[in-house]
Amino acid sequence: MPGIKELFPDAERLKDVTYGGTVFFHLRGSSDTEVYDLYGAVVGESEAEVAWSFNPEWVTRDEADEFINQVMPSFKFEG
């Protein structure tokens, strides 16, 4: 399975963010056909990943960020 850098050569790790009291790492990348964000966290012995993928023909990066920032604060880890 290809890694994020193979799928999105511009991929970068952004600063950690906290949603619902859980600290997540944040990876971001894009291609001609996809705008991609991956958030991940390890809590105790459990892992959580939330992936967002948008078509850049339909959604700008700012619109994608706005949508993500509306939904991710509702995250509650129950694991």
PDB file of N, CA, C and O in Angstrom:
ATOM      1  N   MET A   1       0.846  -1.178   0.000  1.00  0.00           N
ATOM      2  CA  MET A   1       0.000   0.000   0.000  1.00  0.00           C
ATOM      3  C   MET A   1       0.888   1.236   0.000  1.00  0.00           C
ATOM      4  O   MET A   1       1.814   1.346   0.795  1.00  0.00           O
ATOM      5  N   PRO A   2       0.624   2.185  -0.905  1.00  0.00           N
ATOM      6  CA  PRO A   2       1.481   3.364  -0.984  1.00  0.00           C
ATOM      7  C   PRO A   2       1.346   4.255   0.252  1.00  0.00           C
ATOM      8  O   PRO A   2       0.277   4.331   0.861  1.00  0.00           O
ATOM      9  N   GLY A   3       2.431   4.907   0.598  1.00  0.00           N
ATOM     10  CA  GLY A   3       2.423   5.852   1.716  1.00  0.00           C
ATOM     11  C   GLY A   3       1.875   7.201   1.293  1.00  0.00           C
ATOM     12  O   GLY A   3       1.676   7.469   0.099  1.00  0.00           O
ATOM     13  N   ILE A   4       1.663   8.060   2.261  1.00  0.00           N
ATOM     14  CA  ILE A   4       1.075   9.372   1.980  1.00  0.00           C
ATOM     15  C   ILE A   4       1.969  10.196   1.049  1.00  0.00           C
ATOM     16  O   ILE A   4       1.477  10.910   0.195  1.00  0.00           O
ATOM     17  N   LYS A   5       3.285  10.076   1.184  1.00  0.00           N
ATOM     18  CA  LYS A   5       4.199  10.839   0.318  1.00  0.00           C
ATOM     19  C   LYS A   5       4.144  10.349  -1.128  1.00  0.00           C
ATOM     20  O   LYS A   5       4.387  11.108  -2.048  1.00  0.00           O
ATOM     21  N   GLU A   6       3.839   9.074  -1.322  1.00  0.00           N
ATOM     22  CA  GLU A   6       3.714   8.553  -2.689  1.00  0.00           C
ATOM     23  C   GLU A   6       2.408   9.026  -3.319  1.00  0.00           C
ATOM     24  O   GLU A   6       2.361   9.299  -4.516  1.00  0.00           O
ATOM     25  N   LEU A   7       1.354   9.106  -2.524  1.00  0.00           N
ATOM     26  CA  LEU A   7       0.067   9.562  -3.034  1.00  0.00           C
ATOM     27  C   LEU A   7       0.007  11.080  -3.177  1.00  0.00           C
ATOM     28  O   LEU A   7      -0.613  11.597  -4.106  1.00  0.00           O
ATOM     29  N   PHE A   8       0.640  11.768  -2.225  1.00  0.00           N
ATOM     30  CA  PHE A   8       0.613  13.230  -2.188  1.00  0.00           C
ATOM     31  C   PHE A   8       2.037  13.743  -1.960  1.00  0.00           C
ATOM     32  O   PHE A   8       2.476  13.900  -0.818  1.00  0.00           O
ATOM     33  N   PRO A   9       2.784  14.001  -3.036  1.00  0.00           N
ATOM     34  CA  PRO A   9       4.179  14.411  -2.881  1.00  0.00           C
ATOM     35  C   PRO A   9       4.363  15.679  -2.039  1.00  0.00           C
ATOM     36  O   PRO A   9       5.411  15.876  -1.446  1.00  0.00           O
ATOM     37  N   ASP A  10       3.320  16.525  -1.970  1.00  0.00           N
ATOM     38  CA  ASP A  10       3.433  17.744  -1.178  1.00  0.00           C
ATOM     39  C   ASP A  10       3.020  17.540   0.280  1.00  0.00           C
ATOM     40  O   ASP A  10       2.925  18.492   1.052  1.00  0.00           O
ATOM     41  N   ALA A  11       2.771  16.294   0.688  1.00  0.00           N
ATOM     42  CA  ALA A  11       2.287  16.004   2.040  1.00  0.00           C
ATOM     43  C   ALA A  11       3.233  16.574   3.086  1.00  0.00           C
ATOM     44  O   ALA A  11       4.448  16.559   2.931  1.00  0.00           O
ATOM     45  N   GLU A  12       2.619  17.064   4.154  1.00  0.00           N
ATOM     46  CA  GLU A  12       3.398  17.599   5.259  1.00  0.00           C
ATOM     47  C   GLU A  12       2.671  17.328   6.564  1.00  0.00           C
ATOM     48  O   GLU A  12       1.457  17.140   6.586  1.00  0.00           O
ATOM     49  N   ARG A  13       3.452  17.275   7.616  1.00  0.00           N
ATOM     50  CA  ARG A  13       2.864  17.157   8.944  1.00  0.00           C
ATOM     51  C   ARG A  13       2.705  18.558   9.497  1.00  0.00           C
ATOM     52  O   ARG A  13       3.666  19.320   9.577  1.00  0.00           O
ATOM     53  N   LEU A  14       1.475  18.869   9.879  1.00  0.00           N
ATOM     54  CA  LEU A  14       1.181  20.159  10.487  1.00  0.00           C
ATOM     55  C   LEU A  14       1.251  20.015  12.003  1.00  0.00           C
ATOM     56  O   LEU A  14       1.411  18.908  12.530  1.00  0.00           O
ATOM     57  N   LYS A  15       1.115  21.119  12.718  1.00  0.00           N
ATOM     58  CA  LYS A  15       1.192  21.038  14.174  1.00  0.00           C
ATOM     59  C   LYS A  15       0.028  20.218  14.724  1.00  0.00           C
ATOM     60  O   LYS A  15      -1.033  20.122  14.101  1.00  0.00           O
ATOM     61  N   ASP A  16       0.254  19.601  15.872  1.00  0.00           N
ATOM     62  CA  ASP A  16      -0.785  18.829  16.530  1.00  0.00           C
ATOM     63  C   ASP A  16      -1.959  19.736  16.876  1.00  0.00           C
ATOM     64  O   ASP A  16      -1.787  20.940  17.119  1.00  0.00           O
ATOM     65  N   VAL A  17      -3.146  19.138  16.901  1.00  0.00           N
ATOM     66  CA  VAL A  17      -4.365  19.870  17.258  1.00  0.00           C
ATOM     67  C   VAL A  17      -5.123  19.068  18.311  1.00  0.00           C
ATOM     68  O   VAL A  17      -4.976  17.845  18.398  1.00  0.00           O
ATOM     69  N   THR A  18      -5.937  19.750  19.096  1.00  0.00           N
ATOM     70  CA  THR A  18      -6.730  19.092  20.125  1.00  0.00           C
ATOM     71  C   THR A  18      -8.202  19.242  19.796  1.00  0.00           C
ATOM     72  O   THR A  18      -8.690  20.350  19.579  1.00  0.00           O
ATOM     73  N   TYR A  19      -8.886  18.112  19.734  1.00  0.00           N
ATOM     74  CA  TYR A  19     -10.337  18.078  19.525  1.00  0.00           C
ATOM     75  C   TYR A  19     -10.931  17.167  20.592  1.00  0.00           C
ATOM     76  O   TYR A  19     -10.449  16.048  20.796  1.00  0.00           O
ATOM     77  N   GLY A  20     -11.969  17.636  21.252  1.00  0.00           N
ATOM     78  CA  GLY A  20     -12.648  16.825  22.259  1.00  0.00           C
ATOM     79  C   GLY A  20     -11.719  16.338  23.356  1.00  0.00           C
ATOM     80  O   GLY A  20     -11.908  15.256  23.891  1.00  0.00           O
ATOM     81  N   GLY A  21     -10.689  17.130  23.669  1.00  0.00           N
ATOM     82  CA  GLY A  21      -9.740  16.763  24.713  1.00  0.00           C
ATOM     83  C   GLY A  21      -8.679  15.761  24.276  1.00  0.00           C
ATOM     84  O   GLY A  21      -7.860  15.338  25.076  1.00  0.00           O
ATOM     85  N   THR A  22      -8.680  15.371  23.007  1.00  0.00           N
ATOM     86  CA  THR A  22      -7.710  14.414  22.475  1.00  0.00           C
ATOM     87  C   THR A  22      -6.745  15.128  21.538  1.00  0.00           C
ATOM     88  O   THR A  22      -7.184  15.875  20.661  1.00  0.00           O
ATOM     89  N   VAL A  23      -5.444  14.906  21.721  1.00  0.00           N
ATOM     90  CA  VAL A  23      -4.424  15.508  20.859  1.00  0.00           C
ATOM     91  C   VAL A  23      -4.248  14.617  19.628  1.00  0.00           C
ATOM     92  O   VAL A  23      -4.019  13.412  19.747  1.00  0.00           O
ATOM     93  N   PHE A  24      -4.355  15.226  18.453  1.00  0.00           N
ATOM     94  CA  PHE A  24      -4.212  14.525  17.178  1.00  0.00           C
ATOM     95  C   PHE A  24      -2.994  15.035  16.421  1.00  0.00           C
ATOM     96  O   PHE A  24      -2.723  16.238  16.420  1.00  0.00           O
ATOM     97  N   PHE A  25      -2.280  14.128  15.734  1.00  0.00           N
ATOM     98  CA  PHE A  25      -1.331  14.586  14.719  1.00  0.00           C
ATOM     99  C   PHE A  25      -2.159  14.958  13.495  1.00  0.00           C
ATOM    100  O   PHE A  25      -3.310  14.545  13.347  1.00  0.00           O
ATOM    101  N   HIS A  26      -1.591  15.742  12.587  1.00  0.00           N
ATOM    102  CA  HIS A  26      -2.324  16.198  11.400  1.00  0.00           C
ATOM    103  C   HIS A  26      -1.396  16.136  10.191  1.00  0.00           C
ATOM    104  O   HIS A  26      -0.368  16.811  10.147  1.00  0.00           O
ATOM    105  N   LEU A  27      -1.771  15.314   9.216  1.00  0.00           N
ATOM    106  CA  LEU A  27      -1.056  15.240   7.940  1.00  0.00           C
ATOM    107  C   LEU A  27      -1.946  15.830   6.867  1.00  0.00           C
ATOM    108  O   LEU A  27      -3.163  15.632   6.874  1.00  0.00           O
ATOM    109  N   ARG A  28      -1.331  16.539   5.922  1.00  0.00           N
ATOM    110  CA  ARG A  28      -2.098  17.175   4.845  1.00  0.00           C
ATOM    111  C   ARG A  28      -1.345  17.014   3.540  1.00  0.00           C
ATOM    112  O   ARG A  28      -0.135  17.137   3.473  1.00  0.00           O
ATOM    113  N   GLY A  29      -2.110  16.724   2.479  1.00  0.00           N
ATOM    114  CA  GLY A  29      -1.532  16.618   1.149  1.00  0.00           C
ATOM    115  C   GLY A  29      -2.592  16.864   0.100  1.00  0.00           C
ATOM    116  O   GLY A  29      -3.785  16.932   0.397  1.00  0.00           O
ATOM    117  N   SER A  30      -2.153  16.993  -1.133  1.00  0.00           N
ATOM    118  CA  SER A  30      -3.111  17.205  -2.214  1.00  0.00           C
ATOM    119  C   SER A  30      -2.535  16.653  -3.514  1.00  0.00           C
ATOM    120  O   SER A  30      -1.344  16.409  -3.636  1.00  0.00           O
ATOM    121  N   SER A  31      -3.441  16.445  -4.452  1.00  0.00           N
ATOM    122  CA  SER A  31      -3.070  16.035  -5.801  1.00  0.00           C
ATOM    123  C   SER A  31      -4.028  16.739  -6.749  1.00  0.00           C
ATOM    124  O   SER A  31      -4.854  17.540  -6.324  1.00  0.00           O
ATOM    125  N   ASP A  32      -3.933  16.426  -8.019  1.00  0.00           N
ATOM    126  CA  ASP A  32      -4.850  17.030  -8.984  1.00  0.00           C
ATOM    127  C   ASP A  32      -6.295  16.628  -8.736  1.00  0.00           C
ATOM    128  O   ASP A  32      -7.218  17.342  -9.106  1.00  0.00           O
ATOM    129  N   THR A  33      -6.494  15.481  -8.092  1.00  0.00           N
ATOM    130  CA  THR A  33      -7.846  14.953  -7.926  1.00  0.00           C
ATOM    131  C   THR A  33      -8.319  14.875  -6.484  1.00  0.00           C
ATOM    132  O   THR A  33      -9.454  14.460  -6.236  1.00  0.00           O
ATOM    133  N   GLU A  34      -7.479  15.272  -5.529  1.00  0.00           N
ATOM    134  CA  GLU A  34      -7.862  15.092  -4.129  1.00  0.00           C
ATOM    135  C   GLU A  34      -7.163  16.088  -3.211  1.00  0.00           C
ATOM    136  O   GLU A  34      -5.990  16.373  -3.362  1.00  0.00           O
ATOM    137  N   VAL A  35      -7.923  16.598  -2.260  1.00  0.00           N
ATOM    138  CA  VAL A  35      -7.399  17.372  -1.138  1.00  0.00           C
ATOM    139  C   VAL A  35      -7.597  16.480   0.082  1.00  0.00           C
ATOM    140  O   VAL A  35      -8.709  16.021   0.343  1.00  0.00           O
ATOM    141  N   TYR A  36      -6.529  16.175   0.818  1.00  0.00           N
ATOM    142  CA  TYR A  36      -6.560  15.128   1.827  1.00  0.00           C
ATOM    143  C   TYR A  36      -6.014  15.620   3.157  1.00  0.00           C
ATOM    144  O   TYR A  36      -4.975  16.290   3.202  1.00  0.00           O
ATOM    145  N   ASP A  37      -6.724  15.294   4.235  1.00  0.00           N
ATOM    146  CA  ASP A  37      -6.264  15.560   5.597  1.00  0.00           C
ATOM    147  C   ASP A  37      -6.446  14.294   6.406  1.00  0.00           C
ATOM    148  O   ASP A  37      -7.492  13.636   6.325  1.00  0.00           O
ATOM    149  N   LEU A  38      -5.438  13.949   7.204  1.00  0.00           N
ATOM    150  CA  LEU A  38      -5.505  12.788   8.086  1.00  0.00           C
ATOM    151  C   LEU A  38      -5.160  13.253   9.489  1.00  0.00           C
ATOM    152  O   LEU A  38      -4.133  13.900   9.704  1.00  0.00           O
ATOM    153  N   TYR A  39      -6.047  12.927  10.418  1.00  0.00           N
ATOM    154  CA  TYR A  39      -5.834  13.205  11.835  1.00  0.00           C
ATOM    155  C   TYR A  39      -5.727  11.858  12.532  1.00  0.00           C
ATOM    156  O   TYR A  39      -6.483  10.937  12.234  1.00  0.00           O
ATOM    157  N   GLY A  40      -4.803  11.734  13.474  1.00  0.00           N
ATOM    158  CA  GLY A  40      -4.655  10.478  14.187  1.00  0.00           C
ATOM    159  C   GLY A  40      -4.261  10.708  15.629  1.00  0.00           C
ATOM    160  O   GLY A  40      -3.629  11.714  15.960  1.00  0.00           O
ATOM    161  N   ALA A  41      -4.684   9.781  16.484  1.00  0.00           N
ATOM    162  CA  ALA A  41      -4.371   9.888  17.907  1.00  0.00           C
ATOM    163  C   ALA A  41      -4.199   8.497  18.488  1.00  0.00           C
ATOM    164  O   ALA A  41      -4.801   7.533  18.016  1.00  0.00           O
ATOM    165  N   VAL A  42      -3.389   8.406  19.525  1.00  0.00           N
ATOM    166  CA  VAL A  42      -3.254   7.188  20.307  1.00  0.00           C
ATOM    167  C   VAL A  42      -3.687   7.548  21.722  1.00  0.00           C
ATOM    168  O   VAL A  42      -3.167   8.490  22.325  1.00  0.00           O
ATOM    169  N   VAL A  43      -4.674   6.812  22.222  1.00  0.00           N
ATOM    170  CA  VAL A  43      -5.182   7.045  23.572  1.00  0.00           C
ATOM    171  C   VAL A  43      -5.144   5.706  24.298  1.00  0.00           C
ATOM    172  O   VAL A  43      -5.864   4.773  23.925  1.00  0.00           O
ATOM    173  N   GLY A  44      -4.263   5.618  25.270  1.00  0.00           N
ATOM    174  CA  GLY A  44      -4.087   4.339  25.956  1.00  0.00           C
ATOM    175  C   GLY A  44      -3.596   3.307  24.962  1.00  0.00           C
ATOM    176  O   GLY A  44      -2.597   3.506  24.283  1.00  0.00           O
ATOM    177  N   GLU A  45      -4.334   2.212  24.832  1.00  0.00           N
ATOM    178  CA  GLU A  45      -3.974   1.163  23.891  1.00  0.00           C
ATOM    179  C   GLU A  45      -4.790   1.234  22.602  1.00  0.00           C
ATOM    180  O   GLU A  45      -4.743   0.315  21.785  1.00  0.00           O
ATOM    181  N   SER A  46      -5.539   2.304  22.424  1.00  0.00           N
ATOM    182  CA  SER A  46      -6.397   2.448  21.250  1.00  0.00           C
ATOM    183  C   SER A  46      -5.870   3.522  20.306  1.00  0.00           C
ATOM    184  O   SER A  46      -5.189   4.457  20.733  1.00  0.00           O
ATOM    185  N   GLU A  47      -6.184   3.356  19.031  1.00  0.00           N
ATOM    186  CA  GLU A  47      -5.814   4.332  18.006  1.00  0.00           C
ATOM    187  C   GLU A  47      -7.079   4.827  17.324  1.00  0.00           C
ATOM    188  O   GLU A  47      -8.040   4.084  17.159  1.00  0.00           O
ATOM    189  N   ALA A  48      -7.052   6.085  16.923  1.00  0.00           N
ATOM    190  CA  ALA A  48      -8.165   6.646  16.154  1.00  0.00           C
ATOM    191  C   ALA A  48      -7.579   7.423  14.990  1.00  0.00           C
ATOM    192  O   ALA A  48      -6.586   8.129  15.139  1.00  0.00           O
ATOM    193  N   GLU A  49      -8.182   7.262  13.828  1.00  0.00           N
ATOM    194  CA  GLU A  49      -7.802   8.037  12.645  1.00  0.00           C
ATOM    195  C   GLU A  49      -9.067   8.584  12.012  1.00  0.00           C
ATOM    196  O   GLU A  49     -10.080   7.888  11.929  1.00  0.00           O
ATOM    197  N   VAL A  50      -8.984   9.834  11.599  1.00  0.00           N
ATOM    198  CA  VAL A  50     -10.081  10.465  10.878  1.00  0.00           C
ATOM    199  C   VAL A  50      -9.487  11.027   9.596  1.00  0.00           C
ATOM    200  O   VAL A  50      -8.585  11.865   9.637  1.00  0.00           O
ATOM    201  N   ALA A  51      -9.963  10.538   8.458  1.00  0.00           N
ATOM    202  CA  ALA A  51      -9.445  10.979   7.155  1.00  0.00           C
ATOM    203  C   ALA A  51     -10.515  11.791   6.436  1.00  0.00           C
ATOM    204  O   ALA A  51     -11.690  11.415   6.426  1.00  0.00           O
ATOM    205  N   TRP A  52     -10.090  12.891   5.849  1.00  0.00           N
ATOM    206  CA  TRP A  52     -10.966  13.761   5.065  1.00  0.00           C
ATOM    207  C   TRP A  52     -10.417  13.828   3.649  1.00  0.00           C
ATOM    208  O   TRP A  52      -9.221  14.046   3.454  1.00  0.00           O
ATOM    209  N   SER A  53     -11.285  13.674   2.674  1.00  0.00           N
ATOM    210  CA  SER A  53     -10.890  13.730   1.274  1.00  0.00           C
ATOM    211  C   SER A  53     -11.933  14.539   0.510  1.00  0.00           C
ATOM    212  O   SER A  53     -13.131  14.283   0.634  1.00  0.00           O
ATOM    213  N   PHE A  54     -11.462  15.510  -0.257  1.00  0.00           N
ATOM    214  CA  PHE A  54     -12.343  16.384  -1.016  1.00  0.00           C
ATOM    215  C   PHE A  54     -11.872  16.472  -2.459  1.00  0.00           C
ATOM    216  O   PHE A  54     -10.675  16.411  -2.730  1.00  0.00           O
ATOM    217  N   ASN A  55     -12.801  16.664  -3.356  1.00  0.00           N
ATOM    218  CA  ASN A  55     -12.484  16.888  -4.762  1.00  0.00           C
ATOM    219  C   ASN A  55     -12.177  18.375  -4.933  1.00  0.00           C
ATOM    220  O   ASN A  55     -13.045  19.217  -4.695  1.00  0.00           O
ATOM    221  N   PRO A  56     -10.964  18.731  -5.369  1.00  0.00           N
ATOM    222  CA  PRO A  56     -10.600  20.148  -5.477  1.00  0.00           C
ATOM    223  C   PRO A  56     -11.368  20.902  -6.572  1.00  0.00           C
ATOM    224  O   PRO A  56     -11.336  22.129  -6.596  1.00  0.00           O
ATOM    225  N   GLU A  57     -12.070  20.173  -7.425  1.00  0.00           N
ATOM    226  CA  GLU A  57     -12.913  20.856  -8.415  1.00  0.00           C
ATOM    227  C   GLU A  57     -14.191  21.379  -7.778  1.00  0.00           C
ATOM    228  O   GLU A  57     -14.844  22.256  -8.323  1.00  0.00           O
ATOM    229  N   TRP A  58     -14.565  20.813  -6.633  1.00  0.00           N
ATOM    230  CA  TRP A  58     -15.818  21.181  -5.969  1.00  0.00           C
ATOM    231  C   TRP A  58     -15.622  21.992  -4.699  1.00  0.00           C
ATOM    232  O   TRP A  58     -16.519  22.711  -4.276  1.00  0.00           O
ATOM    233  N   VAL A  59     -14.448  21.839  -4.060  1.00  0.00           N
ATOM    234  CA  VAL A  59     -14.210  22.472  -2.764  1.00  0.00           C
ATOM    235  C   VAL A  59     -12.803  23.072  -2.756  1.00  0.00           C
ATOM    236  O   VAL A  59     -11.846  22.395  -3.108  1.00  0.00           O
ATOM    237  N   THR A  60     -12.692  24.321  -2.331  1.00  0.00           N
ATOM    238  CA  THR A  60     -11.373  24.936  -2.179  1.00  0.00           C
ATOM    239  C   THR A  60     -10.744  24.450  -0.878  1.00  0.00           C
ATOM    240  O   THR A  60     -11.429  23.894  -0.009  1.00  0.00           O
ATOM    241  N   ARG A  61      -9.464  24.670  -0.722  1.00  0.00           N
ATOM    242  CA  ARG A  61      -8.780  24.298   0.530  1.00  0.00           C
ATOM    243  C   ARG A  61      -9.431  25.026   1.703  1.00  0.00           C
ATOM    244  O   ARG A  61      -9.677  24.442   2.756  1.00  0.00           O
ATOM    245  N   ASP A  62      -9.749  26.306   1.541  1.00  0.00           N
ATOM    246  CA  ASP A  62     -10.384  27.057   2.630  1.00  0.00           C
ATOM    247  C   ASP A  62     -11.749  26.471   2.985  1.00  0.00           C
ATOM    248  O   ASP A  62     -12.099  26.370   4.164  1.00  0.00           O
ATOM    249  N   GLU A  63     -12.525  26.061   1.986  1.00  0.00           N
ATOM    250  CA  GLU A  63     -13.834  25.452   2.248  1.00  0.00           C
ATOM    251  C   GLU A  63     -13.676  24.102   2.951  1.00  0.00           C
ATOM    252  O   GLU A  63     -14.435  23.788   3.870  1.00  0.00           O
ATOM    253  N   ALA A  64     -12.689  23.327   2.542  1.00  0.00           N
ATOM    254  CA  ALA A  64     -12.428  22.048   3.198  1.00  0.00           C
ATOM    255  C   ALA A  64     -12.044  22.273   4.657  1.00  0.00           C
ATOM    256  O   ALA A  64     -12.560  21.605   5.557  1.00  0.00           O
ATOM    257  N   ASP A  65     -11.153  23.235   4.901  1.00  0.00           N
ATOM    258  CA  ASP A  65     -10.757  23.546   6.279  1.00  0.00           C
ATOM    259  C   ASP A  65     -11.945  23.994   7.111  1.00  0.00           C
ATOM    260  O   ASP A  65     -12.083  23.612   8.278  1.00  0.00           O
ATOM    261  N   GLU A  66     -12.810  24.798   6.530  1.00  0.00           N
ATOM    262  CA  GLU A  66     -13.990  25.275   7.249  1.00  0.00           C
ATOM    263  C   GLU A  66     -14.896  24.097   7.640  1.00  0.00           C
ATOM    264  O   GLU A  66     -15.363  24.010   8.777  1.00  0.00           O
ATOM    265  N   PHE A  67     -15.103  23.191   6.714  1.00  0.00           N
ATOM    266  CA  PHE A  67     -15.938  22.026   7.006  1.00  0.00           C
ATOM    267  C   PHE A  67     -15.305  21.169   8.096  1.00  0.00           C
ATOM    268  O   PHE A  67     -15.966  20.767   9.062  1.00  0.00           O
ATOM    269  N   ILE A  68     -14.019  20.870   7.951  1.00  0.00           N
ATOM    270  CA  ILE A  68     -13.314  20.058   8.949  1.00  0.00           C
ATOM    271  C   ILE A  68     -13.408  20.719  10.323  1.00  0.00           C
ATOM    272  O   ILE A  68     -13.692  20.053  11.331  1.00  0.00           O
ATOM    273  N   ASN A  69     -13.190  22.022  10.380  1.00  0.00           N
ATOM    274  CA  ASN A  69     -13.203  22.735  11.655  1.00  0.00           C
ATOM    275  C   ASN A  69     -14.601  22.850  12.260  1.00  0.00           C
ATOM    276  O   ASN A  69     -14.740  23.132  13.450  1.00  0.00           O
ATOM    277  N   GLN A  70     -15.635  22.635  11.475  1.00  0.00           N
ATOM    278  CA  GLN A  70     -16.993  22.584  12.015  1.00  0.00           C
ATOM    279  C   GLN A  70     -17.283  21.218  12.639  1.00  0.00           C
ATOM    280  O   GLN A  70     -18.009  21.131  13.621  1.00  0.00           O
ATOM    281  N   VAL A  71     -16.727  20.160  12.059  1.00  0.00           N
ATOM    282  CA  VAL A  71     -17.068  18.803  12.490  1.00  0.00           C
ATOM    283  C   VAL A  71     -16.103  18.254  13.549  1.00  0.00           C
ATOM    284  O   VAL A  71     -16.540  17.636  14.533  1.00  0.00           O
ATOM    285  N   MET A  72     -14.810  18.449  13.373  1.00  0.00           N
ATOM    286  CA  MET A  72     -13.839  17.820  14.270  1.00  0.00           C
ATOM    287  C   MET A  72     -14.000  18.211  15.745  1.00  0.00           C
ATOM    288  O   MET A  72     -13.749  17.361  16.615  1.00  0.00           O
ATOM    289  N   PRO A  73     -14.411  19.425  16.103  1.00  0.00           N
ATOM    290  CA  PRO A  73     -14.588  19.724  17.522  1.00  0.00           C
ATOM    291  C   PRO A  73     -15.630  18.848  18.211  1.00  0.00           C
ATOM    292  O   PRO A  73     -15.643  18.749  19.435  1.00  0.00           O
ATOM    293  N   SER A  74     -16.497  18.200  17.449  1.00  0.00           N
ATOM    294  CA  SER A  74     -17.499  17.324  18.057  1.00  0.00           C
ATOM    295  C   SER A  74     -16.941  15.940  18.379  1.00  0.00           C
ATOM    296  O   SER A  74     -17.630  15.107  18.963  1.00  0.00           O
ATOM    297  N   PHE A  75     -15.672  15.694  18.032  1.00  0.00           N
ATOM    298  CA  PHE A  75     -15.056  14.394  18.284  1.00  0.00           C
ATOM    299  C   PHE A  75     -15.035  14.096  19.785  1.00  0.00           C
ATOM    300  O   PHE A  75     -14.669  14.936  20.594  1.00  0.00           O
ATOM    301  N   LYS A  76     -15.424  12.900  20.138  1.00  0.00           N
ATOM    302  CA  LYS A  76     -15.324  12.442  21.522  1.00  0.00           C
ATOM    303  C   LYS A  76     -14.774  11.024  21.477  1.00  0.00           C
ATOM    304  O   LYS A  76     -15.372  10.138  20.884  1.00  0.00           O
ATOM    305  N   PHE A  77     -13.609  10.850  22.079  1.00  0.00           N
ATOM    306  CA  PHE A  77     -12.974   9.531  22.074  1.00  0.00           C
ATOM    307  C   PHE A  77     -13.606   8.664  23.143  1.00  0.00           C
ATOM    308  O   PHE A  77     -13.625   9.013  24.312  1.00  0.00           O
ATOM    309  N   GLU A  78     -14.137   7.530  22.719  1.00  0.00           N
ATOM    310  CA  GLU A  78     -14.718   6.551  23.648  1.00  0.00           C
ATOM    311  C   GLU A  78     -14.145   5.186  23.307  1.00  0.00           C
ATOM    312  O   GLU A  78     -14.731   4.429  22.559  1.00  0.00           O
ATOM    313  N   GLY A  79     -12.958   4.949  23.790  1.00  0.00           N
ATOM    314  CA  GLY A  79     -12.316   3.689  23.449  1.00  0.00           C
ATOM    315  C   GLY A  79     -11.566   3.097  24.588  1.00  0.00           C
ATOM    316  O   GLY A  79     -11.484   3.577  25.652  1.00  0.00           O
TER     317      GLY A  79
END
